[in-house]
Amino acid sequence: MSVQERKQRERAERERLIVATARELAEQQGWDAVTTRRLAERIEYSQPVLYSHFRGKREIIGAVALEGAAEMAAALRAATSAADGPRTRVTALARTYLDFAERNPAVYDAMFQLDGGLAFAHEDTPEPLKDAFAALLECLGEVAGDGVHPGLFTEVFWAAVHGLVTLTRAGRLPPGDTGLRVELLVDRLAKI
Amino acid sequence: MSVQERKQRERAERERLIVATARELAEQQGWDAVTTRRLAERIEYSQPVLYSHFRGKREIIGAVALEGAAEMAAALRAATSAADGPRTRVTALARTYLDFAERNPAVYDAMFQLDGGLAFAHEDTPEPLKDAFAALLECLGEVAGDGVHPGLFTEVFWAAVHGLVTLTRAGRLPPGDTGLRVELLVDRLAKI
DNA sequence: GACGTGACCCTAGCATCGCTAGACAAGCGA
DNA sequence: TCGCTTGTCTAGCGATGCTAGGGTCACGTC
């Protein structure tokens, strides 16, 4: 039994190594540089090993996305619980979200830009993704305003922040005034 | 002289054919299906011909994006000029934007999702892109509210709508309540 | 009207991509 | 010690974006 257990442990460890290496490589050189050959070389195994852990490259991206979602949820909760007063909380939430996206661009891409083969907005959505949305909802639900469904409000707020992230990072918006934009967004959207 | 002119005309015509075919193929089967081989086959020329018109695939995507930007600007102006009253105008603007993205997903991707090698938010930004932003600004500037820079307000509003588009199309938001979301967005963001 | 020249286009190929088949070795249980 | 399962690697497939080189056709000139 213990032999099998050791093998399972080693397999799990290698799987973590694959995901971590993919993420590292993506953050360093972009997702285009994350080829199965390069990834295999970095983990010091041959290509087919990757396919014994994941169905394909998509699934590796998906694994990075899930890891990122868990981290983001934790970061958002940490930020909101450290702030008191709805307004401070919402501002902290938005800033933390943008900050996470800026510091982990490749992970953010894996979550929302690339196809990681993940299901969203269904009952079979992976837990970390639902939890990240829940983290948003916990904070934003209390400032939705009367007669506005908290979920709907959260979706709209999320979309707005997400739009800021993607347009800024793609060079579509000048990067300087992000702070002002967030301020305006919170001011107008949240009913405080 | 007339011979050269004819050749130039034919070249320009073929360039239009390339862009139109790329767009058509992308709308039919997605950008992944737009390979240089398939594209060459559809226009009934060999691959290298593409490279005598464009530096590479990126530039073809960029050309589709520019075409789309011009169309979008026209659509937005048509919608806003047909509506009277700031509120109706802004709502019409947002709806038209979302409608354009929904009807031309591949073109929208070329504009904002893919790398078309285009410069944004610089002085060397291509004219159609600046003009599309101007079309937004014309309508949104009048509802920015006191003390808020119209450009900044337009950026935020644009980001919000863009976020709705991308998250909805990527399956991150349930597609049913788009109308409600737009309503909420206009209600809260615009100072009417 | 024949000819040299230049523009134009196509065939063929390169390196790289994601992914897989099949051979081979290592380590387990009997 | 032997047979077998499990696991890994080498080699290769089709497809990608892109390019080099040769060949053909039509033009302008004498």
Short mmCIF file of C-alpha atoms (C1' of nucleotides) in Angstrom, two decimals:
data_model
loop_
_atom_site.label_atom_id
_atom_site.label_comp_id
_atom_site.label_asym_id
_atom_site.label_seq_id
_atom_site.Cartn_x
_atom_site.Cartn_y
_atom_site.Cartn_z
CA MET A 1 0.00 0.00 0.00
CA SER A 2 2.67 2.47 1.02
CA VAL A 3 4.35 2.12 -2.33
CA GLN A 4 1.22 3.13 -4.16
CA GLU A 5 0.73 6.00 -1.78
CA ARG A 6 4.24 7.24 -2.38
CA LYS A 7 3.67 7.10 -6.12
CA GLN A 8 0.44 8.98 -5.79
CA ARG A 9 2.19 11.64 -3.73
CA GLU A 10 4.94 11.95 -6.30
CA ARG A 11 2.41 12.19 -9.09
CA ALA A 12 0.51 14.93 -7.30
CA GLU A 13 3.75 16.75 -6.62
CA ARG A 14 4.71 16.59 -10.26
CA GLU A 15 1.30 17.87 -11.26
CA ARG A 16 1.79 20.87 -8.99
CA LEU A 17 5.20 21.34 -10.58
CA ILE A 18 3.66 21.39 -14.04
CA VAL A 19 1.08 23.99 -13.11
CA ALA A 20 3.58 26.15 -11.24
CA THR A 21 6.07 25.97 -14.10
CA ALA A 22 3.43 26.82 -16.69
CA ARG A 23 2.38 29.80 -14.62
CA GLU A 24 5.94 30.96 -14.09
CA LEU A 25 6.79 30.64 -17.75
CA ALA A 26 3.61 32.47 -18.74
CA GLU A 27 4.33 35.33 -16.36
CA GLN A 28 7.90 35.56 -17.58
CA GLN A 29 7.40 35.34 -21.34
CA GLY A 30 3.66 35.27 -22.00
CA TRP A 31 1.37 32.37 -22.76
CA ASP A 32 2.61 32.13 -26.34
CA ALA A 33 5.93 30.97 -24.95
CA VAL A 34 4.25 28.20 -22.97
CA THR A 35 4.61 25.37 -25.46
CA THR A 36 4.36 21.77 -24.45
CA ARG A 37 7.98 21.24 -25.47
CA ARG A 38 9.34 24.11 -23.43
CA LEU A 39 7.18 23.18 -20.49
CA ALA A 40 8.33 19.57 -20.64
CA GLU A 41 11.94 20.66 -20.81
CA ARG A 42 11.57 22.92 -17.76
CA ILE A 43 10.07 20.18 -15.61
CA GLU A 44 12.76 17.83 -16.94
CA TYR A 45 10.35 15.29 -18.35
CA SER A 46 9.33 14.48 -21.88
CA GLN A 47 6.23 15.90 -23.52
CA PRO A 48 3.95 12.87 -23.15
CA VAL A 49 4.22 13.12 -19.38
CA LEU A 50 2.17 16.30 -19.55
CA TYR A 51 -0.57 14.36 -21.27
CA SER A 52 -0.66 11.79 -18.52
CA HIS A 53 -1.69 14.58 -16.15
CA PHE A 54 -3.76 16.83 -18.38
CA ARG A 55 -5.88 16.23 -21.43
CA GLY A 56 -4.01 18.97 -23.25
CA LYS A 57 -2.68 22.48 -23.07
CA ARG A 58 -6.14 23.88 -22.44
CA GLU A 59 -6.47 21.90 -19.27
CA ILE A 60 -3.13 23.19 -18.02
CA ILE A 61 -4.32 26.74 -18.58
CA GLY A 62 -7.47 25.82 -16.73
CA ALA A 63 -5.47 24.54 -13.78
CA VAL A 64 -3.55 27.80 -13.60
CA ALA A 65 -6.85 29.65 -13.77
CA LEU A 66 -8.27 27.71 -10.84
CA GLU A 67 -5.18 28.37 -8.77
CA GLY A 68 -5.46 32.04 -9.61
CA ALA A 69 -9.15 32.16 -8.73
CA ALA A 70 -8.45 30.77 -5.28
CA GLU A 71 -5.70 33.32 -4.72
CA MET A 72 -7.84 36.15 -5.95
CA ALA A 73 -10.72 35.17 -3.69
CA ALA A 74 -8.37 35.12 -0.72
CA ALA A 75 -6.87 38.48 -1.63
CA LEU A 76 -10.29 40.07 -2.05
CA ARG A 77 -11.53 38.74 1.28
CA ALA A 78 -8.38 39.89 3.04
CA ALA A 79 -8.76 43.37 1.62
CA THR A 80 -12.45 43.75 2.40
CA SER A 81 -12.24 42.37 5.90
CA ALA A 82 -9.44 44.80 6.71
CA ALA A 83 -11.57 47.77 5.70
CA ASP A 84 -14.52 49.14 7.65
CA GLY A 85 -17.42 51.02 6.20
CA PRO A 86 -19.10 50.01 2.93
CA ARG A 87 -17.42 52.67 0.87
CA THR A 88 -13.91 51.86 2.01
CA ARG A 89 -14.64 48.21 1.51
CA VAL A 90 -15.83 48.56 -2.06
CA THR A 91 -12.91 50.78 -2.97
CA ALA A 92 -10.49 48.32 -1.43
CA LEU A 93 -12.19 45.51 -3.32
CA ALA A 94 -11.83 47.23 -6.66
CA ARG A 95 -8.24 48.26 -6.03
CA THR A 96 -7.30 44.76 -4.95
CA TYR A 97 -8.92 43.30 -8.03
CA LEU A 98 -7.01 45.63 -10.34
CA ASP A 99 -3.85 45.08 -8.38
CA PHE A 100 -4.16 41.32 -8.68
CA ALA A 101 -4.67 41.57 -12.42
CA GLU A 102 -1.69 43.86 -12.81
CA ARG A 103 0.64 41.70 -10.75
CA ASN A 104 -0.49 38.43 -12.32
CA PRO A 105 -1.31 39.24 -15.91
CA ALA A 106 -0.78 35.73 -17.19
CA VAL A 107 -2.93 34.23 -14.48
CA TYR A 108 -5.63 36.79 -15.18
CA ASP A 109 -5.49 35.86 -18.85
CA ALA A 110 -5.84 32.21 -17.96
CA MET A 111 -8.92 33.03 -15.88
CA PHE A 112 -10.77 35.34 -18.22
CA GLN A 113 -9.08 35.78 -21.54
CA LEU A 114 -7.92 32.36 -22.66
CA ASP A 115 -9.84 29.18 -23.14
CA GLY A 116 -9.09 26.98 -20.18
CA GLY A 117 -12.02 24.71 -20.90
CA LEU A 118 -13.76 25.82 -17.73
CA ALA A 119 -17.50 26.10 -17.29
CA PHE A 120 -18.87 29.34 -15.93
CA ALA A 121 -22.23 30.36 -14.62
CA HIS A 122 -23.45 26.77 -14.47
CA GLU A 123 -23.95 24.42 -11.61
CA ASP A 124 -20.88 22.46 -12.72
CA THR A 125 -18.66 25.51 -12.38
CA PRO A 126 -15.50 24.63 -10.43
CA GLU A 127 -15.60 25.64 -6.78
CA PRO A 128 -12.77 28.22 -6.83
CA LEU A 129 -14.52 30.21 -9.54
CA LYS A 130 -17.83 30.21 -7.71
CA ASP A 131 -15.99 31.20 -4.57
CA ALA A 132 -14.22 34.12 -6.25
CA PHE A 133 -17.57 35.42 -7.44
CA ALA A 134 -18.93 34.87 -3.95
CA ALA A 135 -16.13 37.01 -2.55
CA LEU A 136 -17.24 39.82 -4.83
CA LEU A 137 -20.87 39.27 -3.94
CA GLU A 138 -20.24 39.39 -0.19
CA CYS A 139 -18.87 42.87 -0.46
CA LEU A 140 -20.96 44.28 -3.28
CA GLY A 141 -24.29 42.87 -2.17
CA GLU A 142 -24.57 45.42 0.60
CA VAL A 143 -24.21 48.40 -1.74
CA ALA A 144 -26.47 47.21 -4.56
CA GLY A 145 -29.19 49.62 -3.55
CA ASP A 146 -32.90 49.06 -2.97
CA GLY A 147 -34.73 46.90 -5.43
CA VAL A 148 -31.59 45.83 -7.25
CA HIS A 149 -30.71 42.17 -7.23
CA PRO A 150 -27.31 41.74 -5.52
CA GLY A 151 -26.18 39.16 -8.06
CA LEU A 152 -27.03 41.40 -10.97
CA PHE A 153 -25.28 44.34 -9.36
CA THR A 154 -22.20 42.25 -8.70
CA GLU A 155 -22.14 41.13 -12.32
CA VAL A 156 -22.28 44.70 -13.57
CA PHE A 157 -19.64 45.95 -11.18
CA TRP A 158 -17.42 43.01 -11.99
CA ALA A 159 -17.84 43.58 -15.71
CA ALA A 160 -16.87 47.22 -15.30
CA VAL A 161 -13.70 46.44 -13.39
CA HIS A 162 -12.87 43.63 -15.76
CA GLY A 163 -13.30 46.00 -18.66
CA LEU A 164 -10.90 48.44 -17.07
CA VAL A 165 -8.35 45.68 -16.62
CA THR A 166 -8.49 44.32 -20.14
CA LEU A 167 -8.63 47.64 -21.95
CA THR A 168 -5.80 49.04 -19.89
CA ARG A 169 -3.60 46.01 -20.30
CA ALA A 170 -4.26 45.81 -24.03
CA GLY A 171 -3.09 49.40 -24.38
CA ARG A 172 -6.58 50.60 -25.22
CA LEU A 173 -6.69 52.94 -22.24
CA PRO A 174 -3.84 55.17 -21.06
CA PRO A 175 -2.55 53.54 -17.90
CA GLY A 176 -2.07 56.66 -15.84
CA ASP A 177 -5.56 57.44 -14.57
CA THR A 178 -6.59 54.04 -13.27
CA GLY A 179 -7.04 55.41 -9.76
CA LEU A 180 -9.38 58.12 -10.96
CA ARG A 181 -11.38 55.66 -12.99
CA VAL A 182 -11.88 53.34 -10.06
CA GLU A 183 -12.95 56.24 -7.90
CA LEU A 184 -15.53 57.33 -10.45
CA LEU A 185 -16.78 53.78 -10.82
CA VAL A 186 -17.28 53.26 -7.10
CA ASP A 187 -18.81 56.70 -6.67
CA ARG A 188 -21.43 56.15 -9.29
CA LEU A 189 -22.22 52.45 -9.16
CA ALA A 190 -22.34 51.77 -5.45
CA LYS A 191 -25.30 53.04 -3.44
CA ILE A 192 -23.61 54.11 -0.23
CA MET B 1 0.30 55.12 -67.05
CA SER B 2 -3.11 53.58 -67.42
CA VAL B 3 -1.63 50.13 -67.17
CA GLN B 4 -0.04 50.90 -63.85
CA GLU B 5 -3.28 52.44 -62.64
CA ARG B 6 -5.22 49.37 -63.58
CA LYS B 7 -2.74 47.18 -61.74
CA GLN B 8 -3.00 49.36 -58.68
CA ARG B 9 -6.77 49.15 -58.84
CA GLU B 10 -6.61 45.38 -59.11
CA ARG B 11 -4.20 45.20 -56.22
CA ALA B 12 -6.42 47.35 -54.05
CA GLU B 13 -9.39 45.23 -55.03
CA ARG B 14 -7.56 42.07 -54.09
CA GLU B 15 -6.58 43.57 -50.77
CA ARG B 16 -10.23 44.29 -50.04
CA LEU B 17 -11.01 40.72 -51.03
CA ILE B 18 -8.46 39.40 -48.55
CA VAL B 19 -9.85 41.45 -45.68
CA ALA B 20 -13.45 40.62 -46.52
CA THR B 21 -12.67 36.92 -46.84
CA ALA B 22 -10.75 36.86 -43.58
CA ARG B 23 -13.67 38.54 -41.85
CA GLU B 24 -16.20 36.22 -43.41
CA LEU B 25 -14.21 33.14 -42.51
CA ALA B 26 -13.68 34.38 -38.97
CA GLU B 27 -17.38 35.05 -38.49
CA GLN B 28 -18.28 31.67 -39.91
CA GLN B 29 -15.77 29.45 -38.13
CA GLY B 30 -13.85 31.63 -35.68
CA TRP B 31 -10.42 33.19 -35.95
CA ASP B 32 -8.72 29.88 -35.27
CA ALA B 33 -9.99 28.70 -38.63
CA VAL B 34 -8.46 31.69 -40.39
CA THR B 35 -5.16 30.17 -41.41
CA THR B 36 -3.06 31.61 -44.16
CA ARG B 37 -3.55 28.47 -46.21
CA ARG B 38 -7.32 28.47 -45.95
CA LEU B 39 -7.46 32.18 -46.58
CA ALA B 40 -5.24 31.84 -49.64
CA GLU B 41 -7.36 29.03 -50.96
CA ARG B 42 -10.55 31.04 -50.56
CA ILE B 43 -9.24 34.02 -52.46
CA GLU B 44 -7.85 31.62 -55.06
CA TYR B 45 -4.26 32.74 -54.74
CA SER B 46 -1.25 31.15 -53.16
CA GLN B 47 -0.10 31.97 -49.63
CA PRO B 48 2.76 34.32 -50.50
CA VAL B 49 0.32 36.70 -52.15
CA LEU B 50 -1.07 37.47 -48.70
CA TYR B 51 2.39 38.54 -47.62
CA SER B 52 2.72 40.92 -50.53
CA HIS B 53 -0.24 42.82 -49.07
CA PHE B 54 0.23 42.36 -45.35
CA ARG B 55 3.24 41.85 -43.16
CA GLY B 56 1.59 38.81 -41.62
CA LYS B 57 -1.57 37.44 -40.12
CA ARG B 58 -1.57 40.09 -37.40
CA GLU B 59 -1.83 42.84 -39.93
CA ILE B 60 -4.80 41.13 -41.58
CA ILE B 61 -6.55 41.00 -38.23
CA GLY B 62 -5.70 44.67 -37.80
CA ALA B 63 -7.27 45.49 -41.15
CA VAL B 64 -10.48 43.72 -40.15
CA ALA B 65 -10.40 45.64 -36.87
CA LEU B 66 -10.15 48.98 -38.64
CA GLU B 67 -13.02 48.11 -40.92
CA GLY B 68 -15.05 47.13 -37.88
CA ALA B 69 -14.20 50.31 -36.03
CA ALA B 70 -15.48 52.42 -38.89
CA GLU B 71 -18.71 50.44 -39.03
CA MET B 72 -19.17 50.63 -35.30
CA ALA B 73 -18.65 54.38 -35.26
CA ALA B 74 -21.25 54.77 -37.96
CA ALA B 75 -23.71 52.52 -36.14
CA LEU B 76 -23.26 54.39 -32.88
CA ARG B 77 -23.76 57.78 -34.52
CA ALA B 78 -26.84 56.57 -36.35
CA ALA B 79 -28.34 55.29 -33.12
CA THR B 80 -27.61 58.36 -31.04
CA SER B 81 -28.75 60.84 -33.63
CA ALA B 82 -32.05 59.03 -33.96
CA ALA B 83 -32.73 59.34 -30.23
CA ASP B 84 -33.67 62.50 -28.42
CA GLY B 85 -33.02 63.26 -24.80
CA PRO B 86 -29.76 62.35 -23.08
CA ARG B 87 -31.10 59.29 -21.36
CA THR B 88 -32.59 57.73 -24.46
CA ARG B 89 -29.40 58.53 -26.32
CA VAL B 90 -27.12 56.85 -23.83
CA THR B 91 -29.32 53.79 -23.63
CA ALA B 92 -29.43 53.58 -27.40
CA LEU B 93 -25.65 53.93 -27.49
CA ALA B 94 -25.08 51.10 -25.07
CA ARG B 95 -27.59 48.83 -26.75
CA THR B 96 -26.11 49.50 -30.16
CA TYR B 97 -22.63 48.76 -28.87
CA LEU B 98 -23.71 45.45 -27.39
CA ASP B 99 -25.71 44.66 -30.48
CA PHE B 100 -22.74 45.29 -32.74
CA ALA B 101 -20.54 43.04 -30.62
CA GLU B 102 -23.14 40.30 -30.65
CA ARG B 103 -23.70 40.44 -34.40
CA ASN B 104 -20.02 40.70 -35.28
CA PRO B 105 -18.20 38.67 -32.67
CA ALA B 106 -15.16 38.00 -34.82
CA VAL B 107 -14.81 41.63 -35.77
CA TYR B 108 -15.17 42.62 -32.13
CA ASP B 109 -12.44 40.16 -31.24
CA ALA B 110 -10.20 41.63 -33.90
CA MET B 111 -10.79 45.08 -32.45
CA PHE B 112 -10.35 44.39 -28.76
CA GLN B 113 -9.42 40.83 -28.00
CA LEU B 114 -6.80 39.81 -30.50
CA ASP B 115 -3.48 41.35 -31.33
CA GLY B 116 -3.90 43.22 -34.56
CA GLY B 117 -0.72 45.16 -34.06
CA LEU B 118 -2.64 48.40 -33.68
CA ALA B 119 -1.63 51.30 -31.49
CA PHE B 120 -4.19 52.69 -29.10
CA ALA B 121 -4.32 55.81 -26.99
CA HIS B 122 -1.37 57.34 -28.80
CA GLU B 123 -1.14 60.06 -31.36
CA ASP B 124 -0.32 57.44 -33.99
CA THR B 125 -3.57 55.62 -33.36
CA PRO B 126 -5.32 54.87 -36.66
CA GLU B 127 -8.11 57.28 -37.51
CA PRO B 128 -11.06 54.83 -37.42
CA LEU B 129 -10.21 53.89 -33.85
CA LYS B 130 -9.98 57.45 -32.70
CA ASP B 131 -13.22 58.16 -34.48
CA ALA B 132 -15.03 55.27 -32.80
CA PHE B 133 -13.95 56.59 -29.43
CA ALA B 134 -15.04 60.05 -30.53
CA ALA B 135 -18.48 58.69 -31.33
CA LEU B 136 -18.73 57.44 -27.77
CA LEU B 137 -17.42 60.70 -26.40
CA GLU B 138 -19.92 62.81 -28.33
CA CYS B 139 -22.79 61.09 -26.63
CA LEU B 140 -21.33 60.37 -23.22
CA GLY B 141 -19.63 63.72 -22.70
CA GLU B 142 -22.94 65.41 -22.02
CA VAL B 143 -23.85 63.04 -19.18
CA ALA B 144 -20.50 62.89 -17.42
CA GLY B 145 -21.71 65.11 -14.62
CA ASP B 146 -20.18 68.22 -13.08
CA GLY B 147 -16.49 68.20 -12.44
CA VAL B 148 -15.91 64.91 -14.21
CA HIS B 149 -13.67 64.93 -17.23
CA PRO B 150 -15.70 63.76 -20.27
CA GLY B 151 -12.84 61.66 -21.57
CA LEU B 152 -12.41 59.87 -18.28
CA PHE B 153 -16.12 59.26 -17.99
CA THR B 154 -16.22 57.88 -21.51
CA GLU B 155 -13.36 55.52 -20.74
CA VAL B 156 -15.12 54.18 -17.67
CA PHE B 157 -18.45 53.75 -19.41
CA TRP B 158 -16.77 52.12 -22.36
CA ALA B 159 -14.85 49.75 -20.10
CA ALA B 160 -18.04 48.74 -18.35
CA VAL B 161 -19.86 47.94 -21.57
CA HIS B 162 -16.81 46.19 -22.95
CA GLY B 163 -16.64 44.10 -19.81
CA LEU B 164 -20.25 43.08 -20.24
CA VAL B 165 -19.57 42.06 -23.81
CA THR B 166 -16.50 39.97 -23.13
CA LEU B 167 -17.74 38.28 -19.97
CA THR B 168 -21.06 37.44 -21.56
CA ARG B 169 -19.54 36.10 -24.75
CA ALA B 170 -16.96 34.06 -22.86
CA GLY B 171 -19.74 32.39 -20.93
CA ARG B 172 -18.73 34.08 -17.70
CA LEU B 173 -22.09 35.80 -17.35
CA PRO B 174 -25.47 34.21 -17.97
CA PRO B 175 -26.68 35.73 -21.23
CA GLY B 176 -30.27 36.29 -20.27
CA ASP B 177 -30.19 39.51 -18.27
CA THR B 178 -28.14 41.71 -20.56
CA GLY B 179 -30.96 44.19 -20.90
CA LEU B 180 -31.28 44.58 -17.14
CA ARG B 181 -27.53 45.01 -16.77
CA VAL B 182 -27.40 47.77 -19.36
CA GLU B 183 -30.31 49.53 -17.69
CA LEU B 184 -28.57 49.43 -14.33
CA LEU B 185 -25.34 50.64 -15.86
CA VAL B 186 -26.94 53.63 -17.56
CA ASP B 187 -29.02 54.45 -14.48
CA ARG B 188 -26.06 54.58 -12.19
CA LEU B 189 -23.20 55.85 -14.33
CA ALA B 190 -24.84 58.61 -16.34
CA LYS B 191 -25.75 61.87 -14.62
CA ILE B 192 -29.04 62.69 -16.26
"C1'" DG C 1 7.07 42.56 -84.75
"C1'" DA C 2 10.92 40.44 -81.98
"C1'" DC C 3 13.40 40.91 -77.81
"C1'" DG C 4 15.24 41.89 -73.24
"C1'" DT C 5 13.64 43.09 -68.80
"C1'" DG C 6 11.14 43.43 -64.79
"C1'" DA C 7 7.12 42.52 -62.05
"C1'" DC C 8 4.49 39.04 -60.38
"C1'" DC C 9 3.07 34.52 -58.57
"C1'" DC C 10 3.61 29.65 -57.38
"C1'" DT C 11 5.93 25.42 -55.72
"C1'" DA C 12 8.44 23.74 -52.12
"C1'" DG C 13 10.30 23.91 -47.80
"C1'" DC C 14 11.68 25.54 -42.87
"C1'" DA C 15 10.97 25.65 -37.99
"C1'" DT C 16 7.61 25.13 -34.71
"C1'" DC C 17 3.16 23.93 -32.81
"C1'" DG C 18 -0.18 20.37 -30.12
"C1'" DC C 19 -0.64 15.74 -29.73
"C1'" DT C 20 0.07 10.43 -30.11
"C1'" DA C 21 1.78 5.70 -31.25
"C1'" DG C 22 4.85 2.29 -30.14
"C1'" DA C 23 9.17 0.68 -28.20
"C1'" DC C 24 11.62 0.14 -24.09
"C1'" DA C 25 13.01 -0.10 -19.24
"C1'" DA C 26 12.24 -0.26 -14.39
"C1'" DG C 27 10.19 -2.03 -10.48
"C1'" DC C 28 6.44 -4.48 -8.55
"C1'" DG C 29 4.03 -9.04 -6.85
"C1'" DA C 30 4.13 -13.96 -7.10
"C1'" DT D 1 13.86 -15.39 -10.20
"C1'" DC D 2 10.44 -14.60 -13.44
"C1'" DG D 3 6.38 -12.34 -15.66
"C1'" DC D 4 3.85 -8.38 -15.92
"C1'" DT D 5 2.20 -3.95 -15.08
"C1'" DT D 6 3.35 0.67 -14.89
"C1'" DG D 7 5.63 4.46 -16.46
"C1'" DT D 8 8.65 7.06 -19.60
"C1'" DC D 9 10.95 8.26 -23.84
"C1'" DT D 10 11.97 8.51 -28.86
"C1'" DA D 11 10.08 9.39 -33.03
"C1'" DG D 12 6.68 11.03 -35.88
"C1'" DC D 13 2.01 12.99 -37.63
"C1'" DG D 14 -0.59 16.81 -39.47
"C1'" DA D 15 -0.99 21.66 -39.25
"C1'" DT D 16 0.67 26.28 -38.31
"C1'" DG D 17 3.01 31.09 -39.88
"C1'" DC D 18 6.23 32.48 -42.91
"C1'" DT D 19 9.99 32.61 -46.75
"C1'" DA D 20 13.36 31.44 -50.44
"C1'" DG D 21 13.91 30.51 -55.12
"C1'" DG D 22 12.64 29.63 -59.66
"C1'" DG D 23 9.67 30.32 -63.49
"C1'" DT D 24 6.18 32.67 -66.31
"C1'" DC D 25 3.88 36.29 -68.30
"C1'" DA D 26 3.24 40.90 -69.89
"C1'" DC D 27 5.16 45.18 -70.48
"C1'" DG D 28 8.10 48.84 -72.84
"C1'" DT D 29 11.72 49.45 -76.33
"C1'" DC D 30 14.07 49.14 -80.63
#
